[in-house]
Amino acid sequence: MAYTKPGLTTITSTSSTQRLIVFSFLLLFTFPLLLLVFVFPRPYLQTEPPTSFPSLDKVKLPRWLRVIQKTHIGHQMPLRLGLVNFEDIESFSQLRLHGILDYVTIDFQHLSPNVTWKTYFPEWIDETRPGKQCPSIPMPEPGRYSGLDVVVAKLPCEEIKKRQEEYNNGTQKSKKEGTRDVHRLQLSLATARLLLENNDGSRDEDIYAMFVGKCEPMVEIFRCDDLVWHGGEYWVYKPKVDKLRESISMPVGTCDLATPYSYSGARQLQANPNQQLEPQTTRREAYVTILHSSEDYVCGAIALAQSILQTNTNKDLVLLADRTISDHSIAGLQAAGWKIKRIDRIRSPHAMVDAYNEWNYSKLRVWQLTEYDKVMFIDADLIVLRNIDHFFDFPQLSAAPNSKWIFNSGIMILEPSECFFDYLMSKRYTLKSYNGGDQGYLNEVLTWWHRLTKKLNFMKFFGNKKEEDRLVPEDRYTIHFLGMKPWTCYRDYDCNWDRKDYQVFASDAVHARWWQVYDAMAPELQPYCAMTAQTDSRIRKRRQRAQKANLSDGHWKIEIKDPRQYNLVSSSRTNQRAIS
Ligand SMILES: *[C@@H]1O[C@H](CO)[C@@H](O)[C@H](O)[C@H]1NC(C)=O
Ligand SMILES: *[C@@H]1O[C@H](CO)[C@@H](O)[C@H](O)[C@H]1NC(C)=O
Ligand SMILES: *[C@@H]1O[C@H](CO)[C@@H](O)[C@H](O)[C@H]1NC(C)=O
Ligand SMILES: *[C@@H]1O[C@H](CO)[C@@H](O)[C@H](O)[C@H]1NC(C)=O
């Protein structure tokens, strides 16, 4: 009906005449322009490829491309790209038309949506069957994509954002997966594999990775140290080939034990025949622990040093101490073998004031020990039973499992890096820690970790096991003293028995192992493990309560003979908030 109105018809006919004029004008002006842009540069590039990019007034190059151009030495045009996970390749085809780059889209089977993090990160594995337990993860066909200079991957951010929203809404099917995303993992591993296939270190040219997306690339595989440029949704990396090879040699997840990786001379030679070999002895490695906020663990750290030194290690022992640790304690710690580094402690942003974990983020300072290539962090409530130096052959982040897909932060292999420390500091307000402590936080940042045998971090936890079964199996490397610490009990028995809710940690046999280390200490170090009057009164009260409750284990009946009961010291500085 509307078309029959005369007024409207008139208007339409007028406008189509105008359109024709405009179109003719456009054609007239754009044709020479198109000619200039499309026809002119192509024959020029085909006959004689320039060694640098065309100048910017001819073609507008994206920033990421200019960054690669600037840092890429001795490389030929066009730049060869492998595109991973791109549906829209319009921007790349424009640049291809100009002969600036060439590309191939990488083909691989994406994981089905029903595959979850748990598939690759099971809580439990059979450690006696190494190398056989990970489900396979589809990768690009080996050898199919060669001659690449840059692997460009589009991050599956929509999925990650949705996952995060569901997590916050409480509607996520697999609870607490958080930002853990198997599709991003698959894509990251595929990218790493392609990079390594295209440059195993034998080529002198660099190889680049670029990620595009509104979410971040995986910091576990693409290290901030290798980040060349980041702007908006673009991340450009120039990865170290050795590090990449190490990552790729690890299992897909914690579905299998990590594989040791040592930079043997042979491997280095193969990679670069002209390189000067570093002798093994110059590898800069250290055992590290931390004391902060109170002196409660000074004795524990002394015992730890003694137990490590008994294994005849040649690594350094480094202790980070905040200002609550007195000069007197520092002297004892040094005598025990620790090199001391003074630090300022770091508050956990999600912890309550005065909470037990208020300052646990201080542990993040370990990443600042950049005078070492690799560090084994050990909590001060552990002792080492036999040599564990060979665990330095595993990369960051390797650790023993805790529960679910979480690692225990009591022992961690990590690689110090100032930029990674900065990254940890910057993310601490936005990334939640499941328990407000460092373990929860680190598990959120480093979701792709490598599983070490649980023998490395033997937790003193027995559930409701019978008393005679609460032993340390022969093959364990350390003991991690959960519950009340041995030096806060009398040596006569494990005072965890005196509290019903702590009996899961109780074992006299394991308690006695710690006192063996104490007995081997130099006599001048033992006073650092003296009993404080405060602790003494606390454990005696618990003993009385255990007696009143008539606890069936009957440990409260054991007579206390420990001579430390006659040498109580005044309560040490346990609450030093005023200092910092
Ligand atoms: C997931 O889906 C694939 C098909 O897409 C199917 O073959 C497989 O059995 C499914 N796995 C699970 C655990 O449901
Ligand atoms: C999360 O909740 C918001 C508001 O209740 C809703 O708009 C959104 O669709 C939810 N997202 C998901 C992924 O369930
Ligand atoms: C925090 O640190 C304290 C003291 O060092 C330790 O007892 C506790 O287990 C830590 N908590 C967490 C959640 O990491
Ligand atoms: C305490 O428990 C034992 C058995 O464990 C029982 O024989 C004894 O009568 C109890 N004593 C009191 C005072 O309840």
XYZ file of C-alpha atoms and ligand atoms in Angstrom:
636
model
C 0.000 0.000 0.000
C 2.718 2.465 0.899
C 4.342 2.265 -2.537
C 1.229 3.643 -4.263
C 1.490 6.980 -2.440
C 2.565 9.492 -5.050
C 4.705 11.600 -2.687
C 6.770 8.660 -1.681
C 7.362 7.557 -5.259
C 8.715 10.949 -6.163
C 11.127 10.939 -3.290
C 12.387 7.466 -4.154
C 13.080 8.357 -7.759
C 14.975 11.465 -6.696
C 17.144 9.525 -4.259
C 18.072 6.827 -6.768
C 19.303 9.523 -9.145
C 21.436 10.957 -6.349
C 22.803 7.525 -5.546
C 23.866 7.016 -9.133
C 25.805 10.276 -9.094
C 27.479 9.456 -5.799
C 28.390 5.986 -6.999
C 29.958 7.280 -10.202
C 32.012 9.746 -8.237
C 33.145 7.057 -5.832
C 34.168 4.766 -8.666
C 36.068 7.560 -10.310
C 38.072 8.344 -7.211
C 38.618 4.898 -5.733
C 39.693 3.131 -8.882
C 43.091 4.802 -9.164
C 43.462 4.332 -5.431
C 42.757 0.618 -5.695
C 45.152 0.438 -8.588
C 47.832 2.071 -6.506
C 47.314 -0.142 -3.476
C 46.636 -3.532 -5.049
C 48.284 -3.641 -8.421
C 51.396 -1.595 -7.916
C 53.009 -3.168 -4.834
C 52.391 -6.787 -5.818
C 54.595 -7.192 -8.888
C 57.227 -5.161 -7.067
C 57.210 -7.556 -4.090
C 57.129 -10.638 -6.266
C 60.143 -9.693 -8.294
C 62.314 -8.330 -5.533
C 61.257 -8.989 -1.901
C 62.433 -6.141 0.299
C 64.327 -6.995 3.458
C 62.252 -4.572 5.466
C 58.570 -3.761 5.508
C 57.061 -1.192 3.132
C 56.904 2.246 4.667
C 53.881 3.111 6.742
C 52.338 5.668 4.411
C 51.779 2.957 1.820
C 50.251 0.293 4.078
C 49.048 0.683 7.626
C 50.775 -2.086 9.527
C 49.253 -3.247 12.794
C 51.349 -2.552 15.889
C 52.091 -6.223 16.609
C 53.546 -6.611 13.147
C 55.755 -3.573 13.565
C 56.965 -4.978 16.906
C 57.954 -8.251 15.274
C 59.577 -6.375 12.403
C 61.638 -4.340 14.846
C 62.902 -7.239 16.959
C 63.214 -9.806 14.213
C 66.714 -9.920 12.860
C 67.801 -11.268 9.510
C 64.489 -12.507 8.362
C 62.904 -12.500 4.903
C 59.599 -11.219 3.593
C 56.900 -12.284 3.571
C 56.482 -13.258 7.198
C 55.010 -16.744 7.444
C 52.171 -17.162 9.933
C 50.431 -20.256 11.277
C 46.892 -19.341 12.346
C 45.418 -21.312 15.238
C 41.710 -21.125 16.080
C 40.828 -18.257 13.713
C 37.486 -18.117 11.949
C 37.780 -14.558 10.717
C 41.039 -14.127 8.821
C 40.047 -10.954 6.978
C 42.797 -8.790 8.486
C 45.438 -11.352 7.570
C 44.242 -11.761 3.987
C 44.517 -7.986 3.505
C 48.158 -8.096 4.535
C 48.729 -11.153 2.377
C 47.435 -9.215 -0.632
C 50.202 -6.713 0.017
C 52.796 -9.440 0.142
C 53.682 -8.536 3.697
C 52.826 -11.917 5.083
C 51.670 -15.332 4.137
C 49.725 -17.730 6.286
C 48.385 -21.188 6.695
C 45.474 -22.103 8.957
C 46.404 -24.827 11.401
C 44.106 -27.773 11.507
C 43.551 -29.865 14.603
C 40.649 -31.542 16.311
C 39.304 -29.382 19.115
C 38.430 -31.043 22.402
C 34.799 -31.945 22.787
C 32.906 -29.590 25.129
C 32.279 -32.387 27.599
C 35.999 -32.745 28.404
C 36.741 -30.960 31.688
C 39.821 -29.966 33.647
C 39.403 -33.059 35.793
C 40.040 -35.241 32.745
C 43.677 -34.102 32.735
C 43.980 -33.167 36.402
C 42.661 -36.133 38.371
C 42.988 -36.089 42.134
C 44.695 -39.451 42.301
C 46.981 -41.390 39.943
C 48.777 -44.705 40.145
C 52.399 -43.610 40.583
C 53.673 -47.090 39.793
C 52.578 -46.735 36.141
C 54.436 -43.635 34.955
C 53.891 -42.344 31.417
C 50.717 -44.296 30.722
C 47.819 -42.512 32.276
C 47.084 -39.238 30.479
C 44.215 -39.312 27.978
C 45.554 -38.080 24.635
C 44.953 -34.483 23.613
C 44.541 -33.783 19.874
C 47.451 -31.806 18.369
C 48.262 -30.583 14.859
C 49.756 -33.284 12.657
C 53.524 -33.332 13.310
C 55.672 -32.023 10.461
C 52.743 -30.704 8.446
C 53.355 -27.025 9.087
C 56.916 -26.005 8.417
C 58.705 -22.763 7.695
C 56.628 -20.665 10.086
C 57.974 -17.457 11.622
C 55.002 -16.660 13.851
C 52.315 -18.855 15.372
C 49.216 -16.756 15.955
C 46.525 -18.144 18.230
C 43.095 -16.804 19.055
C 42.325 -17.414 22.732
C 38.925 -18.961 23.517
C 38.027 -16.001 25.749
C 34.273 -16.223 25.325
C 34.332 -19.660 26.895
C 36.634 -18.496 29.678
C 34.525 -15.423 30.413
C 31.366 -17.525 30.486
C 33.043 -20.030 32.765
C 34.105 -17.249 35.113
C 30.573 -15.830 35.143
C 29.107 -19.243 35.889
C 31.694 -19.667 38.629
C 30.653 -16.356 40.191
C 26.942 -17.140 39.688
C 27.438 -20.505 41.333
C 25.954 -22.242 38.306
C 29.151 -23.908 37.098
C 28.623 -27.618 36.585
C 32.132 -28.688 37.575
C 32.451 -26.716 40.771
C 35.467 -24.509 41.460
C 37.084 -25.018 38.072
C 37.369 -21.244 38.023
C 39.448 -20.064 35.077
C 40.816 -23.537 34.432
C 40.010 -24.191 30.797
C 41.069 -27.267 28.850
C 40.485 -25.573 25.497
C 42.937 -22.817 26.294
C 45.368 -25.471 27.488
C 45.016 -27.453 24.255
C 45.507 -24.343 22.161
C 48.541 -23.241 24.190
C 50.201 -26.640 23.925
C 49.476 -26.766 20.182
C 51.064 -23.333 19.782
C 54.135 -24.358 21.780
C 54.488 -27.531 19.732
C 54.291 -25.665 16.432
C 56.868 -23.133 17.595
C 59.285 -25.860 18.560
C 58.708 -27.799 15.356
C 59.540 -24.695 13.387
C 62.599 -23.807 15.367
C 64.230 -26.393 17.580
C 67.083 -24.023 18.328
C 69.166 -25.061 15.320
C 67.996 -22.081 13.260
C 69.526 -18.743 14.031
C 66.281 -16.888 13.436
C 63.771 -16.114 16.129
C 60.331 -17.560 16.279
C 57.327 -15.700 17.666
C 54.042 -16.511 19.288
C 51.179 -14.106 19.196
C 47.946 -14.422 21.144
C 44.788 -12.488 20.397
C 41.898 -12.173 22.816
C 40.202 -10.388 25.679
C 41.657 -12.871 28.186
C 45.287 -13.681 28.974
C 47.566 -16.326 27.492
C 48.721 -19.068 29.886
C 51.570 -17.632 31.964
C 52.705 -21.167 32.793
C 53.799 -21.849 29.209
C 54.277 -18.346 27.820
C 56.474 -16.675 30.402
C 56.354 -12.962 31.040
C 60.155 -12.899 30.583
C 59.589 -13.741 26.911
C 56.846 -11.176 26.358
C 58.086 -8.688 23.775
C 54.996 -6.561 23.563
C 51.438 -6.373 24.873
C 48.871 -3.897 23.662
C 45.104 -4.261 23.996
C 44.167 -7.735 22.880
C 47.582 -8.638 21.480
C 50.465 -10.425 23.173
C 53.721 -11.015 21.301
C 56.256 -13.503 22.693
C 59.744 -14.481 21.622
C 59.994 -17.739 23.592
C 63.255 -19.352 24.673
C 63.505 -22.614 22.788
C 64.970 -24.553 25.734
C 62.144 -23.542 28.026
C 59.560 -24.383 25.406
C 61.067 -27.819 24.877
C 60.968 -28.388 28.592
C 57.267 -27.452 28.771
C 56.394 -29.695 25.860
C 58.202 -32.644 27.416
C 55.870 -32.502 30.432
C 52.631 -34.511 30.561
C 49.448 -32.703 29.431
C 48.305 -32.401 33.039
C 48.760 -34.017 36.421
C 47.293 -37.206 34.983
C 50.870 -38.464 35.014
C 54.054 -37.853 36.978
C 56.230 -35.060 35.588
C 59.247 -36.145 33.558
C 62.650 -34.913 34.736
C 64.437 -32.644 32.320
C 68.095 -31.826 32.587
C 70.000 -29.487 30.359
C 72.625 -32.073 29.599
C 75.661 -31.065 27.599
C 74.577 -33.240 24.706
C 71.277 -31.515 24.412
C 72.797 -28.068 24.494
C 75.352 -29.010 21.840
C 72.709 -30.355 19.539
C 70.783 -27.127 19.889
C 73.670 -24.802 19.230
C 77.102 -26.229 18.376
C 78.895 -22.907 18.901
C 77.578 -22.320 22.373
C 79.905 -22.395 25.348
C 78.776 -25.160 27.676
C 78.054 -24.279 31.236
C 79.437 -26.900 33.570
C 76.745 -28.490 35.726
C 78.282 -27.054 38.876
C 77.491 -23.492 37.826
C 73.759 -24.091 37.846
C 72.471 -21.586 40.331
C 70.092 -23.463 42.584
C 68.995 -23.121 46.176
C 66.762 -24.496 48.886
C 64.687 -21.649 50.253
C 62.395 -21.148 53.207
C 60.717 -18.149 54.806
C 60.049 -16.841 58.313
C 57.671 -13.959 58.842
C 55.354 -12.356 61.378
C 56.545 -14.360 64.394
C 59.486 -16.364 65.675
C 57.381 -19.486 66.163
C 59.091 -21.337 63.299
C 62.738 -20.364 63.965
C 63.427 -23.751 65.538
C 61.639 -25.464 62.638
C 63.859 -23.670 60.100
C 67.007 -24.645 62.020
C 65.925 -28.287 62.044
C 65.095 -28.077 58.322
C 68.582 -26.740 57.493
C 70.197 -29.461 59.564
C 68.156 -32.152 57.829
C 69.015 -30.792 54.357
C 72.733 -30.553 55.157
C 72.713 -34.144 56.360
C 71.858 -35.187 52.777
C 75.209 -33.774 51.508
C 73.727 -31.295 49.109
C 75.889 -28.742 47.281
C 73.032 -26.277 46.800
C 72.752 -23.000 48.667
C 70.376 -22.630 51.599
C 68.570 -19.286 51.630
C 66.171 -18.009 54.259
C 63.887 -15.018 53.761
C 63.189 -13.258 57.059
C 61.054 -10.239 57.793
C 61.842 -7.769 60.592
C 59.999 -9.755 63.264
C 62.918 -12.197 63.302
C 65.408 -10.947 65.915
C 69.155 -10.628 65.401
C 69.610 -13.359 67.992
C 67.470 -15.739 65.918
C 69.242 -14.689 62.733
C 72.576 -15.651 64.311
C 71.215 -19.122 65.098
C 69.751 -19.548 61.625
C 73.080 -18.565 60.052
C 74.926 -20.997 62.284
C 72.494 -23.681 61.119
C 73.524 -23.052 57.501
C 71.061 -20.503 56.106
C 72.122 -17.456 54.101
C 69.774 -14.700 55.252
C 67.805 -12.260 53.088
C 65.773 -9.611 54.849
C 62.358 -8.945 53.290
C 59.249 -6.858 53.870
C 56.266 -9.085 54.379
C 53.222 -9.006 52.076
C 49.649 -8.945 53.271
C 47.101 -11.393 51.860
C 44.440 -9.099 50.386
C 41.601 -11.467 51.233
C 42.643 -12.428 54.773
C 41.131 -10.976 57.941
C 43.226 -8.726 60.169
C 45.181 -10.876 62.646
C 44.098 -14.066 60.895
C 46.565 -16.992 60.890
C 47.158 -16.447 57.176
C 47.230 -12.648 57.143
C 50.808 -12.367 55.854
C 51.087 -15.578 53.875
C 51.590 -13.781 50.560
C 55.118 -13.001 51.799
C 56.034 -16.337 50.247
C 55.670 -14.735 46.814
C 59.009 -12.980 47.470
C 60.755 -16.236 46.613
C 60.319 -15.250 42.958
C 62.559 -12.263 43.611
C 65.610 -14.469 44.209
C 66.790 -13.918 40.666
C 70.392 -14.716 41.555
C 69.153 -18.320 41.235
C 67.837 -20.057 38.129
C 65.820 -22.507 40.128
C 64.665 -22.759 43.696
C 63.143 -25.469 45.792
C 60.905 -23.777 48.306
C 60.354 -25.753 51.514
C 58.109 -24.732 54.407
C 59.804 -24.529 57.803
C 57.579 -27.278 59.228
C 59.227 -29.978 57.113
C 62.335 -32.073 57.529
C 64.201 -33.853 54.740
C 64.953 -37.549 55.185
C 67.232 -38.215 52.181
C 68.802 -36.363 49.278
C 66.280 -34.568 47.059
C 68.686 -32.649 44.787
C 67.451 -34.465 41.670
C 64.075 -32.762 42.002
C 65.789 -29.602 40.731
C 65.520 -31.271 37.288
C 61.834 -30.366 37.128
C 60.571 -27.012 35.866
C 58.312 -24.420 37.428
C 55.807 -25.186 38.812
C 56.408 -28.715 40.031
C 54.968 -29.863 43.331
C 53.326 -32.759 45.094
C 49.533 -33.028 45.052
C 47.279 -31.816 47.842
C 43.648 -32.601 46.991
C 41.446 -32.298 43.906
C 43.619 -30.583 41.253
C 45.480 -28.507 43.835
C 49.199 -28.743 44.574
C 50.604 -28.412 48.070
C 52.724 -25.277 48.381
C 54.846 -26.766 51.186
C 57.440 -27.872 48.615
C 57.588 -26.199 45.214
C 60.107 -26.122 42.397
C 60.030 -22.654 40.915
C 62.044 -20.314 38.723
C 62.660 -16.830 40.116
C 61.687 -13.982 37.823
C 61.174 -10.339 38.667
C 58.444 -9.928 36.066
C 56.601 -12.965 37.358
C 56.803 -11.558 40.876
C 55.310 -8.288 39.583
C 52.615 -10.297 37.842
C 51.777 -12.118 41.088
C 51.600 -8.808 42.931
C 49.362 -7.203 40.326
C 46.903 -10.095 40.178
C 46.470 -10.602 43.899
C 43.435 -8.324 44.202
C 41.447 -9.832 41.353
C 42.312 -13.524 41.557
C 40.652 -15.188 44.499
C 42.503 -17.630 46.710
C 40.342 -20.541 47.787
C 41.688 -20.375 51.355
C 42.962 -16.802 51.583
C 46.537 -18.143 51.745
C 49.411 -18.419 49.304
C 48.560 -22.003 48.365
C 45.093 -21.058 47.174
C 46.432 -18.081 45.265
C 49.311 -19.842 43.544
C 46.959 -22.626 42.499
C 44.776 -20.043 40.778
C 47.700 -18.455 38.883
C 49.630 -21.617 38.061
C 46.844 -23.998 37.141
C 49.062 -25.972 34.737
C 51.462 -27.526 37.230
C 53.563 -30.675 37.120
C 52.964 -33.542 39.467
C 55.849 -34.805 41.574
C 55.592 -38.025 43.536
C 53.657 -37.670 46.756
C 56.668 -39.295 48.423
C 58.406 -35.923 48.136
C 55.930 -34.207 50.466
C 54.790 -36.747 53.021
C 51.946 -35.204 54.980
C 51.697 -36.161 58.598
C 48.015 -36.972 58.362
C 46.507 -40.299 59.325
C 42.749 -39.856 59.426
C 41.408 -42.560 61.700
C 44.242 -45.049 61.170
C 45.167 -47.299 64.056
C 47.998 -46.032 66.234
C 50.456 -48.775 65.241
C 49.877 -47.989 61.535
C 50.854 -44.330 61.851
C 54.364 -44.637 60.411
C 56.546 -43.035 57.738
C 56.910 -45.473 54.825
C 60.582 -46.247 54.035
C 60.596 -44.507 50.637
C 59.491 -41.023 51.723
C 61.794 -38.049 51.078
C 60.446 -35.596 53.652
C 57.955 -35.242 56.469
C 55.528 -32.329 56.454
C 54.428 -31.795 60.060
C 50.750 -30.850 59.939
C 48.902 -30.017 63.148
C 50.852 -29.050 66.283
C 54.545 -28.757 65.458
C 56.969 -31.164 67.195
C 58.892 -28.379 68.949
C 55.680 -27.072 70.494
C 55.123 -30.461 72.158
C 57.285 -32.239 74.690
C 59.343 -34.924 73.076
C 57.813 -37.671 75.229
C 54.782 -38.011 72.950
C 52.995 -36.248 70.091
C 50.734 -33.678 71.766
C 48.337 -33.838 68.833
C 46.877 -36.808 70.750
C 45.582 -34.494 73.465
C 43.019 -32.831 71.233
C 40.282 -34.894 69.652
C 40.181 -32.646 66.554
C 43.979 -32.928 66.093
C 44.271 -36.691 66.510
C 44.201 -37.124 62.711
C 47.770 -35.676 62.759
C 49.045 -37.662 65.749
C 51.877 -40.193 65.564
C 54.569 -40.836 68.160
C 56.799 -42.579 65.609
C 56.750 -39.617 63.207
C 57.131 -37.175 66.108
C 60.275 -39.099 67.145
C 61.790 -38.662 63.659
C 61.857 -34.919 64.161
C 63.611 -35.321 67.523
C 66.327 -37.366 65.810
C 67.172 -34.222 63.828
C 67.113 -32.188 67.043
C 69.543 -34.594 68.705
C 71.977 -34.242 65.792
C 72.004 -30.428 66.064
C 75.004 -28.606 67.452
C 74.423 -28.063 71.214
C 74.468 -24.292 70.782
C 71.535 -24.525 68.335
C 69.256 -26.586 70.562
C 68.274 -23.656 72.828
C 66.480 -22.154 69.805
C 64.010 -24.994 70.301
C 63.407 -24.200 73.972
C 59.845 -24.317 75.264
C 58.189 -20.980 75.954
C 56.224 -20.522 79.155
C 53.141 -19.774 77.094
C 53.350 -22.971 75.058
C 54.106 -24.995 78.174
C 50.963 -23.787 79.919
C 48.902 -24.410 76.779
C 49.953 -28.020 76.342
C 49.541 -28.770 80.034
C 45.967 -27.463 79.924
C 45.239 -29.659 76.923
C 46.682 -32.649 78.766
C 44.359 -31.991 81.682
C 41.388 -31.713 79.370
C 42.362 -34.960 77.670
C 42.504 -36.598 81.073
C 39.090 -35.231 82.042
C 37.633 -36.432 78.766
C 39.310 -39.775 79.453
C 40.610 -39.878 75.842
C 40.989 -43.536 75.003
C 44.482 -43.304 73.488
C 45.735 -42.577 77.018
C 48.734 -40.441 76.015
C 47.823 -37.980 78.764
C 49.004 -40.639 81.228
C 52.592 -40.550 79.918
C 54.979 -38.889 82.334
C 56.790 -35.846 80.896
C 60.567 -36.292 81.122
C 61.684 -33.796 78.452
C 64.336 -31.594 80.172
C 63.003 -28.564 78.256
C 60.255 -28.330 80.885
C 62.864 -27.091 83.381
C 64.248 -24.408 81.074
C 61.223 -22.440 80.008
C 61.998 -19.198 78.218
C 59.848 -16.103 78.276
C 57.330 -15.978 75.457
C 59.078 -14.878 72.333
C 57.840 -12.173 70.055
C 54.766 -13.894 68.765
C 52.728 -10.870 67.916
C 54.771 -8.154 66.355
C 52.230 -6.308 64.282
C 53.563 -3.008 65.594
C 56.884 -3.497 63.813
C 55.584 -3.205 60.267
C 32.325 -36.665 25.127
O 31.785 -36.548 23.846
C 32.334 -37.426 22.889
C 31.685 -37.122 21.550
O 31.721 -35.755 21.304
C 32.087 -38.861 23.304
O 32.696 -39.728 22.369
C 32.670 -39.100 24.672
O 32.351 -40.384 25.127
C 32.143 -38.080 25.663
N 32.855 -38.240 26.913
C 32.257 -38.165 28.093
C 33.170 -38.309 29.279
O 31.082 -37.986 28.230
C 24.891 -14.966 35.652
O 23.936 -14.170 36.341
C 23.539 -13.001 35.632
C 22.595 -12.195 36.524
O 21.894 -13.010 37.419
C 22.862 -13.411 34.317
O 22.485 -12.255 33.581
C 23.827 -14.228 33.496
O 23.207 -14.696 32.316
C 24.357 -15.410 34.293
N 25.383 -16.045 33.499
C 25.506 -17.352 33.320
C 26.581 -17.779 32.409
O 24.802 -18.154 33.880
C 49.955 -19.381 56.420
O 51.141 -19.280 57.159
C 51.070 -19.872 58.436
C 52.324 -19.501 59.163
O 53.443 -19.468 58.340
C 50.873 -21.372 58.263
O 50.758 -22.004 59.519
C 49.595 -21.621 57.472
O 49.451 -22.986 57.181
C 49.581 -20.836 56.177
N 48.255 -20.925 55.622
C 47.964 -21.041 54.329
C 46.520 -21.138 54.016
O 48.778 -21.061 53.443
C 38.132 -44.235 81.095
O 38.094 -45.078 79.974
C 38.435 -46.423 80.260
C 38.417 -47.195 78.964
O 39.075 -46.516 77.958
C 37.500 -47.007 81.282
O 37.908 -48.305 81.611
C 37.464 -46.144 82.514
O 36.498 -46.604 83.414
C 37.173 -44.691 82.159
N 37.280 -43.868 83.364
C 36.408 -42.933 83.695
C 36.723 -42.173 84.933
O 35.406 -42.718 83.042
